[in-house]
């Protein structure tokens, strides 16, 4: 019992010591916080005092820099006195103004300091067009007048004169040579400069060269013998060949030929018209206008909200059936490809189900039946019963131009074809 009492007393002493230690720590923390607060207050007071000193120094500078205005009353009186009294009285007026100047300067210093202080601008208030900032505004016939300016900014007579005769304050337009309309047609058009020169100018150049070279007289189909040409004649012939017009140099020079330009532009316009007519023929062939008309008349608008409860597993079951039918089809095809002698044995001798499947007699209709069942199942999986297709089909996103459309387009343009000039050659030339 004595030992237990001693243990209890020791425990109580430890608790008291711990409590005293905690109390001391709390007191120390409180003292530290008080010191920090006092330091902060002293710092703020020092900053405020410094700011006040700076403001006082600035005010003193402004007072020194401010001019000392002379009162207007003294100047007026001095002028009147000079006009009425003799010159001896002017000295007394000067003394009176000089004596009154310091008092006026002392009285004017606070007003000058107040005038030198920067004025705080008042906040601007914007009332016009605030509705457009807050929300959208729709203008109609009744509210269109809001878009017009104020009457003070609008002169009806001036606006009418501008409408009738045009504005007189327009800047003068600089006169510049107009750019050539056909610049860059070699890169822009389908019929480029090389092809156009080969069609129009190459035969002319070839005939001119042939005429220069064939200087020997021709009788019938035979050329008469002639003397060999001298160097002077050879030089003259070379000069004649170089002087032939419309020879090929490069694409830039060929673009300057108006004949080639007109030929290329005309070909471009013709091809555009053919393509437009071909598009019309393709639309008529695919009945696009009829499909769109049916959709406009019979298509139903989707409901704004639809709620579906439960789950439709018909398509998932159809997918599983189709995969099983494809598996059966491939297995039957593999068995048919095998040339196994055991297939002709009696099925009674089969030892397992796999052996029975190999020994059973097969027919070609099994593969066809499995293929048909797989196709039907995949049609259901694709949504055959879920979606009702329109009678003319859906509106296609893209349509291909066929040869038939191009031929009909050229026919509509007035280009008829014969046996000597079939459509295939013309289409090949265009492409």
Coordinates of C-alpha atoms in Angstrom, one line a residue:
X1 CA 0.0 0.0 0.0
X2 CA 2.8 2.4 0.9
X3 CA 4.5 1.7 -2.5
X4 CA 1.2 2.3 -4.4
X5 CA 0.7 5.6 -2.5
X6 CA 4.3 6.6 -3.4
X7 CA 3.6 5.8 -7.1
X8 CA 0.4 7.8 -7.1
X9 CA 2.2 10.8 -5.4
X10 CA 4.9 10.6 -8.0
X11 CA 2.4 10.5 -10.8
X12 CA 0.6 13.5 -9.5
X13 CA 3.9 15.4 -9.2
X14 CA 4.7 14.6 -12.8
X15 CA 1.3 15.8 -13.9
X16 CA 1.7 19.1 -12.0
X17 CA 5.1 19.6 -13.5
X18 CA 3.8 19.0 -17.0
X19 CA 0.9 21.4 -16.4
X20 CA 3.3 24.1 -15.1
X21 CA 5.6 23.6 -18.1
X22 CA 2.6 24.0 -20.5
X23 CA 1.4 27.1 -18.6
X24 CA 4.9 28.6 -19.0
X25 CA 5.0 27.9 -22.7
X26 CA 1.7 29.5 -23.2
X27 CA 2.8 32.6 -21.3
X28 CA 6.0 32.8 -23.4
X29 CA 4.0 32.5 -26.6
X30 CA 1.5 35.2 -25.5
X31 CA 4.5 37.5 -24.6
X32 CA 6.0 36.9 -28.0
X33 CA 2.8 37.7 -29.8
X34 CA 2.4 40.9 -27.8
X35 CA 5.9 42.0 -28.7
X36 CA 5.3 41.3 -32.4
X37 CA 2.1 43.3 -32.3
X38 CA 3.9 46.2 -30.6
X39 CA 6.7 46.1 -33.1
X40 CA 4.2 46.1 -36.0
X41 CA 2.4 49.1 -34.4
X42 CA 5.7 51.0 -34.1
X43 CA 6.6 50.3 -37.7
X44 CA 3.3 51.5 -38.9
X45 CA 3.6 54.7 -36.8
X46 CA 7.1 55.3 -38.2
X47 CA 5.8 54.9 -41.7
X48 CA 2.9 57.3 -41.2
X49 CA 5.3 59.8 -39.7
X50 CA 7.6 59.5 -42.7
X51 CA 4.7 59.9 -45.1
X52 CA 3.5 63.0 -43.2
X53 CA 7.0 64.5 -43.4
X54 CA 7.2 63.8 -47.2
X55 CA 3.8 65.5 -47.7
X56 CA 4.9 68.5 -45.7
X57 CA 8.1 68.8 -47.7
X58 CA 6.1 68.6 -51.0
X59 CA 3.7 71.3 -49.8
X60 CA 6.6 73.5 -48.9
X61 CA 8.2 73.1 -52.3
X62 CA 4.9 73.9 -54.0
X63 CA 4.5 77.1 -51.9
X64 CA 8.0 78.2 -52.9
X65 CA 7.4 77.5 -56.6
X66 CA 4.0 79.1 -56.7
X67 CA 4.0 82.7 -58.2
X68 CA 2.7 85.7 -56.1
X69 CA -0.2 87.1 -58.1
X70 CA -0.8 90.9 -57.6
X71 CA -4.4 91.9 -56.9
X72 CA -6.4 93.3 -59.7
X73 CA -8.0 96.0 -57.7
X74 CA -4.7 97.8 -56.8
X75 CA -3.7 97.9 -60.5
X76 CA -7.0 99.4 -61.5
X77 CA -6.9 102.1 -58.8
X78 CA -3.3 102.9 -59.7
X79 CA -4.3 103.3 -63.3
X80 CA -7.2 105.6 -62.4
X81 CA -5.0 107.7 -60.1
X82 CA -2.4 108.2 -62.9
X83 CA -5.1 109.3 -65.3
X84 CA -6.6 111.9 -62.9
X85 CA -3.8 113.2 -60.6
X86 CA -0.4 114.7 -61.5
X87 CA 2.8 112.6 -61.6
X88 CA 3.6 113.4 -57.9
X89 CA 0.8 111.1 -56.8
X90 CA 2.2 108.2 -58.7
X91 CA 5.0 107.6 -56.1
X92 CA 2.4 107.3 -53.3
X93 CA 0.4 104.9 -55.3
X94 CA 3.5 102.8 -56.0
X95 CA 4.3 102.7 -52.3
X96 CA 0.7 101.7 -51.4
X97 CA 0.8 98.8 -53.9
X98 CA 4.2 97.7 -52.7
X99 CA 3.0 97.7 -49.1
X100 CA -0.2 95.8 -50.1
X101 CA 1.7 93.2 -52.1
X102 CA 3.2 91.1 -49.3
X103 CA -0.2 90.9 -47.5
X104 CA -1.9 89.8 -50.8
X105 CA 0.8 87.2 -51.4
X106 CA 0.3 85.8 -47.9
X107 CA -3.4 85.7 -48.5
X108 CA -3.0 84.1 -51.9
X109 CA -0.6 81.3 -50.9
X110 CA -3.3 78.8 -49.6
X111 CA -5.4 79.3 -52.8
X112 CA -2.3 78.8 -55.0
X113 CA -1.4 75.6 -53.2
X114 CA -5.0 74.4 -53.5
X115 CA -4.9 75.2 -57.3
X116 CA -1.6 73.3 -57.7
X117 CA -2.8 70.1 -56.2
X118 CA -3.8 67.5 -58.8
X119 CA -7.6 67.2 -59.1
X120 CA -9.0 63.7 -59.0
X121 CA -11.0 63.1 -62.2
X122 CA -14.6 62.1 -61.8
X123 CA -15.7 58.7 -63.0
X124 CA -17.2 58.7 -66.5
X125 CA -20.7 57.3 -66.9
X126 CA -21.6 55.6 -70.1
X127 CA -25.3 55.5 -70.8
X128 CA -25.4 54.9 -74.6
X129 CA -25.4 51.3 -75.9
X130 CA -25.3 49.8 -72.4
X131 CA -28.1 47.5 -73.4
X132 CA -25.9 45.9 -76.0
X133 CA -23.3 45.2 -73.4
X134 CA -25.7 43.7 -70.9
X135 CA -27.7 41.5 -73.3
X136 CA -28.5 40.9 -77.0
X137 CA -30.9 43.4 -78.6
X138 CA -32.9 42.7 -81.8
X139 CA -33.5 45.7 -84.0
X140 CA -36.7 45.8 -86.1
X141 CA -38.8 48.5 -87.7
X142 CA -39.8 50.1 -84.4
X143 CA -36.3 50.1 -82.9
X144 CA -34.2 50.9 -86.1
X145 CA -34.2 54.6 -85.2
X146 CA -31.9 53.8 -82.3
X147 CA -29.1 53.2 -84.7
X148 CA -29.3 56.7 -86.2
X149 CA -27.0 59.4 -84.8
X150 CA -28.2 62.4 -82.9
X151 CA -29.8 65.3 -84.7
X152 CA -26.9 67.6 -83.8
X153 CA -24.5 65.3 -85.6
X154 CA -26.7 64.8 -88.7
X155 CA -27.4 67.3 -91.5
X156 CA -30.2 66.2 -93.8
X157 CA -29.3 68.6 -96.6
X158 CA -25.7 67.6 -96.5
X159 CA -26.5 63.9 -96.5
X160 CA -28.9 64.5 -99.4
X161 CA -26.2 66.3 -101.4
X162 CA -23.8 63.5 -100.8
X163 CA -26.3 61.0 -102.1
X164 CA -27.1 63.0 -105.2
X165 CA -23.6 64.3 -106.1
X166 CA -21.2 62.2 -104.1
X167 CA -18.9 63.2 -101.3
X168 CA -16.5 66.0 -102.3
X169 CA -13.9 65.1 -99.6
X170 CA -12.9 61.8 -101.1
X171 CA -9.1 61.4 -101.6
X172 CA -7.9 61.5 -105.2
X173 CA -7.5 58.1 -106.7
X174 CA -4.0 57.4 -107.9
X175 CA -3.9 56.6 -111.6
X176 CA -2.1 53.3 -112.2
X177 CA -1.9 51.1 -115.3
X178 CA -4.6 48.4 -115.1
X179 CA -3.1 44.9 -114.6
X180 CA -3.2 42.5 -117.4
X181 CA -6.3 40.3 -117.2
X182 CA -4.6 37.2 -118.5
X183 CA -1.6 37.2 -116.3
X184 CA -0.9 33.7 -114.9
X185 CA -3.3 31.8 -117.2
X186 CA -0.6 29.2 -117.9
X187 CA -0.7 28.0 -114.3
X188 CA -4.5 28.6 -113.8
X189 CA -6.1 27.0 -116.8
X190 CA -6.1 23.4 -117.9
X191 CA -4.8 24.2 -121.4
X192 CA -1.4 25.6 -120.5
X193 CA 0.9 27.7 -122.7
X194 CA 2.9 24.7 -124.1
X195 CA -0.2 22.8 -125.2
X196 CA -1.8 26.0 -126.7
X197 CA 1.4 26.8 -128.6
X198 CA 1.7 23.2 -129.9
X199 CA -1.9 23.4 -131.1
X200 CA -1.9 26.9 -132.7
X201 CA 1.7 28.1 -133.4
X202 CA 3.7 25.0 -133.9
X203 CA 2.2 24.2 -137.4
X204 CA 2.8 27.8 -138.5
X205 CA 6.5 27.7 -137.4
X206 CA 6.9 24.3 -139.1
X207 CA 5.5 25.5 -142.4
X208 CA 7.7 28.6 -142.3
X209 CA 10.9 26.6 -141.6
X210 CA 10.0 24.1 -144.4
X211 CA 9.5 27.0 -146.8
X212 CA 12.9 28.5 -146.0
X213 CA 14.7 25.1 -146.2
X214 CA 13.1 24.0 -149.5
X215 CA 14.5 26.8 -151.6
X216 CA 15.2 24.3 -154.5
X217 CA 12.5 24.4 -157.2
X218 CA 10.2 21.4 -157.3
X219 CA 8.7 20.1 -160.6
X220 CA 5.9 17.6 -159.9
X221 CA 7.2 15.3 -157.2
X222 CA 10.9 15.7 -158.0
X223 CA 13.3 18.4 -156.9
X224 CA 15.6 19.9 -159.5
X225 CA 19.4 19.7 -158.8
X226 CA 20.8 22.8 -157.4
X227 CA 24.2 24.2 -156.5
X228 CA 25.6 23.9 -152.9
X229 CA 24.9 26.9 -150.8
X230 CA 27.7 29.4 -150.0
X231 CA 28.4 30.6 -146.4
X232 CA 26.6 33.9 -147.1
X233 CA 23.5 32.0 -148.2
X234 CA 23.7 29.8 -145.1
X235 CA 24.0 32.9 -142.9
X236 CA 21.0 34.5 -144.6
X237 CA 19.0 31.3 -144.1
X238 CA 19.8 31.3 -140.4
X239 CA 18.8 34.9 -140.1
X240 CA 15.5 34.1 -141.8
X241 CA 14.9 31.2 -139.5
X242 CA 15.6 33.4 -136.4
X243 CA 13.1 36.1 -137.8
X244 CA 10.2 33.6 -137.9
X245 CA 7.5 35.0 -135.6
X246 CA 5.8 33.1 -132.8
X247 CA 8.7 30.7 -132.1
X248 CA 8.8 29.0 -128.7
X249 CA 11.0 30.7 -126.1
X250 CA 9.4 30.1 -122.7
X251 CA 6.1 30.1 -120.9
X252 CA 6.2 33.8 -119.9
X253 CA 6.6 34.9 -123.5
X254 CA 3.9 32.5 -124.6
X255 CA 1.5 34.1 -122.1
X256 CA 1.8 37.4 -123.9
X257 CA 0.4 35.9 -127.1
X258 CA -3.3 37.0 -127.2
X259 CA -4.3 34.2 -129.5
X260 CA -3.0 31.5 -127.1
X261 CA -4.6 33.4 -124.2
X262 CA -8.1 33.5 -125.9
X263 CA -7.8 29.8 -126.9
X264 CA -6.9 28.8 -123.3
X265 CA -9.7 30.9 -121.7
X266 CA -12.3 29.7 -124.2
X267 CA -11.3 26.1 -123.4
X268 CA -11.6 26.8 -119.7
X269 CA -15.0 28.3 -120.1
X270 CA -16.2 25.4 -122.2
X271 CA -14.9 22.8 -119.7
X272 CA -16.7 24.6 -116.9
X273 CA -20.0 24.5 -118.8
X274 CA -19.5 20.9 -119.6
X275 CA -18.8 20.0 -115.9
X276 CA -21.9 22.0 -114.8
X277 CA -24.1 20.2 -117.3
X278 CA -22.6 16.9 -116.2
X279 CA -23.5 17.7 -112.6
X280 CA -27.1 18.3 -113.7
X281 CA -27.1 15.0 -115.6
X282 CA -25.7 13.2 -112.5
X283 CA -28.4 14.7 -110.3
X284 CA -31.1 13.6 -112.7
X285 CA -29.6 10.1 -112.9
X286 CA -29.6 9.7 -109.2
X287 CA -32.9 11.5 -108.7
X288 CA -31.5 13.7 -106.0
X289 CA -34.3 16.3 -106.3
X290 CA -37.0 13.7 -105.9
X291 CA -35.3 12.2 -102.8
X292 CA -35.0 15.7 -101.2
X293 CA -38.6 16.5 -102.1
X294 CA -39.8 13.3 -100.4
X295 CA -37.7 14.0 -97.3
X296 CA -39.1 17.6 -97.1
X297 CA -42.7 16.4 -97.4
X298 CA -42.7 13.2 -95.4
X299 CA -39.8 13.4 -93.0
X300 CA -41.0 13.7 -89.4
X301 CA -39.3 16.0 -86.9
X302 CA -37.5 14.3 -84.0
X303 CA -39.3 14.6 -80.7
X304 CA -37.7 17.1 -78.3
X305 CA -37.3 14.4 -75.6
X306 CA -37.4 10.6 -75.6
X307 CA -37.1 8.2 -72.8
X308 CA -36.4 4.5 -73.3
X309 CA -36.7 2.1 -70.5
X310 CA -35.2 -1.4 -70.6
X311 CA -32.8 -3.0 -73.1
X312 CA -33.4 -4.4 -76.6
X313 CA -31.2 -7.4 -77.2
X314 CA -32.6 -8.5 -80.5
X315 CA -29.7 -7.0 -82.5
X316 CA -27.1 -8.6 -80.1
X317 CA -28.8 -12.0 -80.5
X318 CA -28.8 -11.6 -84.2
X319 CA -25.1 -10.8 -84.2
X320 CA -24.3 -13.9 -82.2
X321 CA -26.5 -16.0 -84.6
X322 CA -24.7 -14.5 -87.6
X323 CA -21.2 -15.3 -86.2
X324 CA -22.3 -18.9 -85.4
X325 CA -23.7 -19.3 -89.0
X326 CA -20.4 -18.1 -90.4
X327 CA -18.5 -20.5 -88.2
X328 CA -20.6 -23.4 -89.5
X329 CA -20.2 -22.3 -93.1
X330 CA -16.4 -22.2 -92.8
X331 CA -16.3 -25.5 -91.0
X332 CA -18.4 -27.1 -93.8
X333 CA -16.2 -25.6 -96.5
X334 CA -13.1 -27.0 -94.8
X335 CA -14.6 -30.4 -94.6
X336 CA -15.6 -30.3 -98.2
X337 CA -12.0 -29.3 -99.2
X338 CA -10.6 -32.3 -97.3
X339 CA -10.2 -35.5 -99.4
X340 CA -10.6 -38.0 -96.5
X341 CA -11.5 -41.7 -97.2
X342 CA -13.0 -42.0 -93.7
X343 CA -15.9 -39.8 -94.7
X344 CA -17.4 -42.6 -96.7
X345 CA -17.4 -45.0 -93.7
X346 CA -20.7 -45.8 -92.0
X347 CA -21.5 -43.2 -89.3
X348 CA -22.3 -46.1 -86.8
X349 CA -18.5 -46.7 -86.5
X350 CA -17.9 -43.2 -85.2
X351 CA -16.2 -43.0 -81.8
X352 CA -17.0 -39.4 -80.9
X353 CA -19.0 -36.4 -82.0
X354 CA -16.1 -34.9 -83.9
X355 CA -15.6 -38.2 -85.7
X356 CA -19.3 -38.3 -86.4
X357 CA -19.1 -34.8 -87.9
X358 CA -16.4 -35.9 -90.3
X359 CA -18.1 -39.2 -91.2
X360 CA -21.6 -37.7 -91.8
X361 CA -22.5 -37.4 -95.5
X362 CA -22.4 -33.7 -96.6
X363 CA -24.2 -31.8 -99.4
X364 CA -23.4 -28.6 -101.2
X365 CA -26.7 -27.0 -99.9
X366 CA -25.4 -26.9 -96.3
X367 CA -22.9 -24.1 -97.1
X368 CA -25.5 -22.1 -99.0
X369 CA -28.0 -22.4 -96.2
X370 CA -25.4 -21.3 -93.6
X371 CA -24.4 -18.3 -95.8
X372 CA -28.1 -17.3 -96.2
X373 CA -28.8 -17.6 -92.5
X374 CA -25.7 -15.5 -91.7
X375 CA -26.7 -12.7 -94.1
X376 CA -30.2 -12.6 -92.6
X377 CA -28.9 -12.4 -89.1
X378 CA -26.5 -9.6 -89.9
X379 CA -29.3 -7.7 -91.6
X380 CA -31.2 -7.8 -88.4
X381 CA -28.1 -6.8 -86.5
X382 CA -27.6 -3.8 -88.8
X383 CA -31.0 -2.4 -87.9
X384 CA -33.4 -3.8 -90.5
X385 CA -36.4 -3.9 -88.2
X386 CA -35.3 -0.9 -86.1
X387 CA -35.0 1.7 -88.9
X388 CA -37.6 2.3 -91.6
X389 CA -35.7 3.3 -94.8
X390 CA -37.4 5.8 -97.1
X391 CA -38.6 4.4 -100.4
X392 CA -36.1 6.4 -102.5
X393 CA -33.2 5.9 -100.1
X394 CA -31.2 8.4 -98.2
X395 CA -29.8 11.6 -99.7
X396 CA -26.2 10.7 -100.8
X397 CA -23.4 12.9 -99.5
X398 CA -21.3 12.4 -102.6
X399 CA -22.0 11.4 -106.2
X400 CA -19.5 10.3 -108.8
X401 CA -19.5 11.7 -112.4
X402 CA -19.6 8.9 -114.9
X403 CA -18.6 8.9 -118.6
X404 CA -22.3 8.9 -119.4
X405 CA -22.8 12.2 -117.5
X406 CA -19.9 13.8 -119.4
X407 CA -21.2 12.7 -122.8
X408 CA -24.7 14.0 -122.0
X409 CA -23.2 17.3 -120.7
X410 CA -21.3 17.8 -124.0
X411 CA -24.4 16.9 -125.9
X412 CA -26.4 19.6 -124.0
X413 CA -23.6 22.1 -124.9
X414 CA -24.3 21.3 -128.6
X415 CA -21.3 19.0 -129.2
X416 CA -22.6 16.0 -131.0
X417 CA -20.5 12.9 -131.6
X418 CA -20.1 10.7 -134.7
X419 CA -18.3 7.5 -135.5
X420 CA -15.4 9.4 -136.9
X421 CA -15.1 11.5 -133.6
X422 CA -16.3 9.3 -130.7
X423 CA -16.8 10.6 -127.2
X424 CA -14.0 8.6 -125.8
X425 CA -11.3 10.6 -127.6
X426 CA -12.9 13.9 -126.5
X427 CA -13.1 12.9 -122.9
X428 CA -9.5 11.6 -123.0
X429 CA -8.4 15.0 -124.4
X430 CA -10.3 16.8 -121.6
X431 CA -8.9 14.6 -118.8

